[in-house]
Amino acid sequence: MGTDRDDELYPLETAWSIWELREQQKNLSYADTLFKMCTFKSVGKFWGYWNNILKPSQVLFDGFTRKRIGDRYVESFAVFREGIVPEWEDPQNRTGGEWSIRKELTGPVLDKLWEITVLGAIGEQLDEGDEITGVRVIHKNKKDKKDMVNFYRFEIWLRSQDRTKANQVLNRFLKLVNGTLDGDQWTTHDCQYKNH
């Protein structure tokens, strides 16, 4: 997926990794379900990988269809700074918190908002420093019944529990998302904060 020279052109502030969380089997721990798909540290490498990875609407359960990808079902996608695992137990996440936003979305809107969220994180648009450790999208539909709606949750994971920094990140996220949406605007009332 590109050359070493790609990392010299349009480098990112930090390297990032794209992860998938696979459906948890009875004999597996949460950590066993995490799979790092790739790592990138430039804009070129990011797009090289991103354009070849299935979109959330193609993979995540949508309330109607459980989508098998090869030998697995995928529960969520995550993009985290390189060296940070998308689990609360990681030392960089342990003393932090997260914003979560649960919304009903159609497939095309889900894919667009996920891409905008990832671009905002890796492009340092949501955070001037390194407060964000990663972002995640997960389906929130019941597996045992057919929902009439498609609920998904976006998460922004933070390094600290500093609410001032957390609120700054949220406000930037909402501005970015609302600049993309036609119609329904997301507000702080749609968002929930919790400490890890």
mmCIF file of C-alpha atoms in Angstrom:
data_model
loop_
_atom_site.group_PDB
_atom_site.id
_atom_site.type_symbol
_atom_site.label_atom_id
_atom_site.label_comp_id
_atom_site.label_asym_id
_atom_site.label_seq_id
_atom_site.Cartn_x
_atom_site.Cartn_y
_atom_site.Cartn_z
ATOM 1 C CA MET A 1 0.000 0.000 0.000
ATOM 2 C CA GLY A 2 2.391 2.693 -1.100
ATOM 3 C CA THR A 3 6.071 3.299 -0.613
ATOM 4 C CA ASP A 4 8.289 4.635 2.144
ATOM 5 C CA ARG A 5 8.306 7.886 0.195
ATOM 6 C CA ASP A 6 4.539 8.156 0.859
ATOM 7 C CA ASP A 7 5.361 8.654 4.542
ATOM 8 C CA GLU A 8 7.534 11.653 3.660
ATOM 9 C CA LEU A 9 4.752 13.375 1.705
ATOM 10 C CA TYR A 10 1.978 14.855 3.822
ATOM 11 C CA PRO A 11 3.031 13.263 7.118
ATOM 12 C CA LEU A 12 0.582 13.175 10.018
ATOM 13 C CA GLU A 13 1.515 14.457 13.484
ATOM 14 C CA THR A 14 1.426 10.893 14.761
ATOM 15 C CA ALA A 15 0.951 7.376 13.405
ATOM 16 C CA TRP A 16 -2.507 5.791 13.667
ATOM 17 C CA SER A 17 -3.858 2.232 13.392
ATOM 18 C CA ILE A 18 -7.192 0.960 12.085
ATOM 19 C CA TRP A 19 -8.725 -1.862 14.134
ATOM 20 C CA GLU A 20 -11.735 -4.114 13.886
ATOM 21 C CA LEU A 21 -13.457 -5.661 16.868
ATOM 22 C CA ARG A 22 -14.772 -9.082 15.959
ATOM 23 C CA GLU A 23 -17.784 -10.735 17.538
ATOM 24 C CA GLN A 24 -16.794 -12.168 20.899
ATOM 25 C CA GLN A 25 -16.965 -15.946 21.136
ATOM 26 C CA LYS A 26 -17.474 -17.660 24.503
ATOM 27 C CA ASN A 27 -13.878 -18.844 24.731
ATOM 28 C CA LEU A 28 -12.304 -15.484 23.781
ATOM 29 C CA SER A 29 -11.474 -12.445 25.878
ATOM 30 C CA TYR A 30 -12.198 -8.917 24.659
ATOM 31 C CA ALA A 31 -8.506 -8.500 23.767
ATOM 32 C CA ASP A 32 -8.687 -11.650 21.621
ATOM 33 C CA THR A 33 -11.392 -10.056 19.453
ATOM 34 C CA LEU A 34 -9.264 -7.022 18.537
ATOM 35 C CA PHE A 35 -7.500 -7.139 15.183
ATOM 36 C CA LYS A 36 -5.134 -4.408 13.979
ATOM 37 C CA MET A 37 -5.718 -4.060 10.246
ATOM 38 C CA CYS A 38 -3.012 -1.514 9.381
ATOM 39 C CA THR A 39 -0.895 1.399 10.591
ATOM 40 C CA PHE A 40 -0.230 4.630 8.708
ATOM 41 C CA LYS A 41 1.622 7.888 9.361
ATOM 42 C CA SER A 42 0.883 9.898 6.224
ATOM 43 C CA VAL A 43 -2.142 11.090 4.284
ATOM 44 C CA GLY A 44 -1.173 8.952 1.277
ATOM 45 C CA LYS A 45 -0.871 5.746 3.291
ATOM 46 C CA PHE A 46 -4.171 6.492 5.056
ATOM 47 C CA TRP A 47 -6.086 6.804 1.771
ATOM 48 C CA GLY A 48 -4.320 3.750 0.368
ATOM 49 C CA TYR A 49 -5.670 1.652 3.224
ATOM 50 C CA TRP A 50 -8.983 3.478 3.733
ATOM 51 C CA ASN A 51 -10.104 3.034 0.136
ATOM 52 C CA ASN A 52 -9.564 -0.733 0.410
ATOM 53 C CA ILE A 53 -11.333 -1.355 3.728
ATOM 54 C CA LEU A 54 -15.044 -2.144 3.800
ATOM 55 C CA LYS A 55 -17.279 0.648 5.094
ATOM 56 C CA PRO A 56 -19.254 0.299 8.353
ATOM 57 C CA SER A 57 -22.564 -0.058 6.474
ATOM 58 C CA GLN A 58 -21.099 -3.017 4.555
ATOM 59 C CA VAL A 59 -19.940 -4.795 7.703
ATOM 60 C CA LEU A 60 -21.829 -3.818 10.856
ATOM 61 C CA PHE A 61 -25.161 -5.386 11.817
ATOM 62 C CA ASP A 62 -27.898 -3.027 10.642
ATOM 63 C CA GLY A 63 -30.854 -4.317 12.618
ATOM 64 C CA PHE A 64 -31.903 -6.580 9.758
ATOM 65 C CA THR A 65 -28.889 -8.478 8.478
ATOM 66 C CA ARG A 66 -25.908 -9.997 10.284
ATOM 67 C CA LYS A 67 -23.120 -9.530 7.772
ATOM 68 C CA ARG A 68 -20.510 -12.252 7.698
ATOM 69 C CA ILE A 69 -17.125 -11.141 6.380
ATOM 70 C CA GLY A 70 -15.114 -14.234 5.543
ATOM 71 C CA ASP A 71 -14.960 -16.232 8.773
ATOM 72 C CA ARG A 72 -16.137 -13.485 11.133
ATOM 73 C CA TYR A 73 -18.715 -10.915 12.145
ATOM 74 C CA VAL A 74 -17.411 -7.418 12.874
ATOM 75 C CA GLU A 75 -18.845 -5.534 15.872
ATOM 76 C CA SER A 76 -17.005 -2.222 15.455
ATOM 77 C CA PHE A 77 -14.209 -0.302 13.793
ATOM 78 C CA ALA A 78 -11.700 1.846 15.667
ATOM 79 C CA VAL A 79 -8.888 4.197 14.703
ATOM 80 C CA PHE A 80 -6.380 4.773 17.519
ATOM 81 C CA ARG A 81 -2.981 6.361 17.837
ATOM 82 C CA GLU A 82 -0.243 3.809 17.146
ATOM 83 C CA GLY A 83 0.786 2.046 20.342
ATOM 84 C CA ILE A 84 -2.643 2.480 21.975
ATOM 85 C CA VAL A 85 -5.013 -0.492 21.993
ATOM 86 C CA PRO A 86 -8.767 0.303 21.806
ATOM 87 C CA GLU A 87 -9.556 -1.015 25.278
ATOM 88 C CA TRP A 88 -10.004 0.744 28.618
ATOM 89 C CA GLU A 89 -7.169 -1.260 30.145
ATOM 90 C CA ASP A 90 -4.546 0.333 27.887
ATOM 91 C CA PRO A 91 -2.377 2.673 30.035
ATOM 92 C CA GLN A 92 -3.180 5.626 27.728
ATOM 93 C CA ASN A 93 -6.942 5.045 28.124
ATOM 94 C CA ARG A 94 -7.153 3.853 31.726
ATOM 95 C CA THR A 95 -7.291 7.314 33.330
ATOM 96 C CA GLY A 96 -9.259 8.909 30.510
ATOM 97 C CA GLY A 97 -12.858 9.153 29.454
ATOM 98 C CA GLU A 98 -15.003 9.113 26.350
ATOM 99 C CA TRP A 99 -17.799 10.874 24.580
ATOM 100 C CA SER A 100 -20.440 8.616 23.062
ATOM 101 C CA ILE A 101 -23.161 9.613 20.656
ATOM 102 C CA ARG A 102 -25.892 7.094 19.794
ATOM 103 C CA LYS A 103 -27.894 7.911 16.680
ATOM 104 C CA GLU A 104 -30.238 6.365 14.161
ATOM 105 C CA LEU A 105 -28.490 6.486 10.781
ATOM 106 C CA THR A 106 -28.860 5.190 7.252
ATOM 107 C CA GLY A 107 -25.909 3.380 5.664
ATOM 108 C CA PRO A 108 -24.633 6.272 3.505
ATOM 109 C CA VAL A 109 -24.845 8.752 6.402
ATOM 110 C CA LEU A 110 -23.122 6.278 8.742
ATOM 111 C CA ASP A 111 -20.227 5.852 6.308
ATOM 112 C CA LYS A 112 -19.848 9.588 5.692
ATOM 113 C CA LEU A 113 -19.928 10.490 9.402
ATOM 114 C CA TRP A 114 -17.427 7.748 10.244
ATOM 115 C CA GLU A 115 -15.046 9.045 7.585
ATOM 116 C CA ILE A 116 -15.446 12.640 8.819
ATOM 117 C CA THR A 117 -14.854 11.521 12.420
ATOM 118 C CA VAL A 118 -11.680 9.655 11.467
ATOM 119 C CA LEU A 119 -10.388 12.528 9.331
ATOM 120 C CA GLY A 120 -11.080 14.951 12.177
ATOM 121 C CA ALA A 121 -9.105 12.787 14.604
ATOM 122 C CA ILE A 122 -6.067 11.980 12.450
ATOM 123 C CA GLY A 123 -5.982 15.484 10.951
ATOM 124 C CA GLU A 124 -5.915 17.049 14.435
ATOM 125 C CA GLN A 125 -9.136 19.001 13.717
ATOM 126 C CA LEU A 126 -10.859 17.762 16.870
ATOM 127 C CA ASP A 127 -7.926 18.279 19.206
ATOM 128 C CA GLU A 128 -4.986 20.689 19.205
ATOM 129 C CA GLY A 129 -2.848 18.376 21.328
ATOM 130 C CA ASP A 130 -2.908 14.652 21.908
ATOM 131 C CA GLU A 131 -5.999 14.422 24.121
ATOM 132 C CA ILE A 132 -7.789 12.060 21.724
ATOM 133 C CA THR A 133 -6.446 8.518 21.877
ATOM 134 C CA GLY A 134 -8.884 7.166 19.307
ATOM 135 C CA VAL A 135 -12.362 7.007 17.814
ATOM 136 C CA ARG A 136 -14.729 4.105 17.357
ATOM 137 C CA VAL A 137 -18.031 3.246 15.649
ATOM 138 C CA ILE A 138 -20.161 0.337 16.840
ATOM 139 C CA HIS A 139 -23.605 -0.991 15.979
ATOM 140 C CA LYS A 140 -26.171 -0.762 18.777
ATOM 141 C CA ASN A 141 -28.909 -2.902 17.240
ATOM 142 C CA LYS A 142 -30.253 -5.934 19.073
ATOM 143 C CA LYS A 143 -28.884 -9.109 17.504
ATOM 144 C CA ASP A 144 -31.836 -11.236 18.550
ATOM 145 C CA LYS A 145 -34.611 -9.122 17.031
ATOM 146 C CA LYS A 146 -35.247 -7.145 13.889
ATOM 147 C CA ASP A 147 -35.148 -3.432 14.678
ATOM 148 C CA MET A 148 -37.035 -1.035 12.473
ATOM 149 C CA VAL A 149 -34.202 1.480 12.859
ATOM 150 C CA ASN A 150 -30.429 1.377 12.599
ATOM 151 C CA PHE A 151 -28.687 2.638 15.733
ATOM 152 C CA TYR A 152 -24.945 3.236 15.824
ATOM 153 C CA ARG A 153 -22.691 4.743 18.454
ATOM 154 C CA PHE A 154 -19.723 6.977 17.775
ATOM 155 C CA GLU A 155 -17.109 7.185 20.532
ATOM 156 C CA ILE A 156 -14.269 9.646 21.038
ATOM 157 C CA TRP A 157 -11.753 8.287 23.555
ATOM 158 C CA LEU A 158 -9.728 10.753 25.620
ATOM 159 C CA ARG A 159 -6.426 10.486 27.445
ATOM 160 C CA SER A 160 -7.505 12.429 30.558
ATOM 161 C CA GLN A 161 -10.659 13.202 32.498
ATOM 162 C CA ASP A 162 -10.209 16.960 32.067
ATOM 163 C CA ARG A 163 -13.753 18.105 31.278
ATOM 164 C CA THR A 164 -12.590 21.416 29.804
ATOM 165 C CA LYS A 165 -10.525 19.552 27.201
ATOM 166 C CA ALA A 166 -13.315 17.015 26.720
ATOM 167 C CA ASN A 167 -15.850 19.777 26.064
ATOM 168 C CA GLN A 168 -13.511 21.449 23.556
ATOM 169 C CA VAL A 169 -13.161 18.158 21.685
ATOM 170 C CA LEU A 170 -16.939 17.636 21.693
ATOM 171 C CA ASN A 171 -17.666 21.146 20.426
ATOM 172 C CA ARG A 172 -15.201 20.705 17.564
ATOM 173 C CA PHE A 173 -16.690 17.304 16.749
ATOM 174 C CA LEU A 174 -20.243 18.692 16.650
ATOM 175 C CA LYS A 175 -19.151 21.592 14.451
ATOM 176 C CA LEU A 176 -17.450 19.185 12.046
ATOM 177 C CA VAL A 177 -20.400 16.761 11.935
ATOM 178 C CA ASN A 178 -23.072 19.449 11.658
ATOM 179 C CA GLY A 179 -21.175 21.027 8.772
ATOM 180 C CA THR A 180 -21.671 17.741 6.917
ATOM 181 C CA LEU A 181 -25.253 16.800 7.790
ATOM 182 C CA ASP A 182 -28.292 17.864 5.811
ATOM 183 C CA GLY A 183 -31.222 18.419 8.126
ATOM 184 C CA ASP A 184 -31.017 17.021 11.652
ATOM 185 C CA GLN A 185 -28.224 18.655 13.640
ATOM 186 C CA TRP A 186 -26.451 16.914 16.509
ATOM 187 C CA THR A 187 -26.369 18.749 19.840
ATOM 188 C CA THR A 188 -24.688 18.267 23.206
ATOM 189 C CA HIS A 189 -27.957 16.640 24.355
ATOM 190 C CA ASP A 190 -27.178 13.749 21.990
ATOM 191 C CA CYS A 191 -23.816 13.150 23.700
ATOM 192 C CA GLN A 192 -22.911 11.314 26.882
ATOM 193 C CA TYR A 193 -19.591 11.533 28.734
ATOM 194 C CA LYS A 194 -18.171 8.876 31.037
ATOM 195 C CA ASN A 195 -14.857 8.226 32.745
ATOM 196 C CA HIS A 196 -13.041 4.966 32.015
#
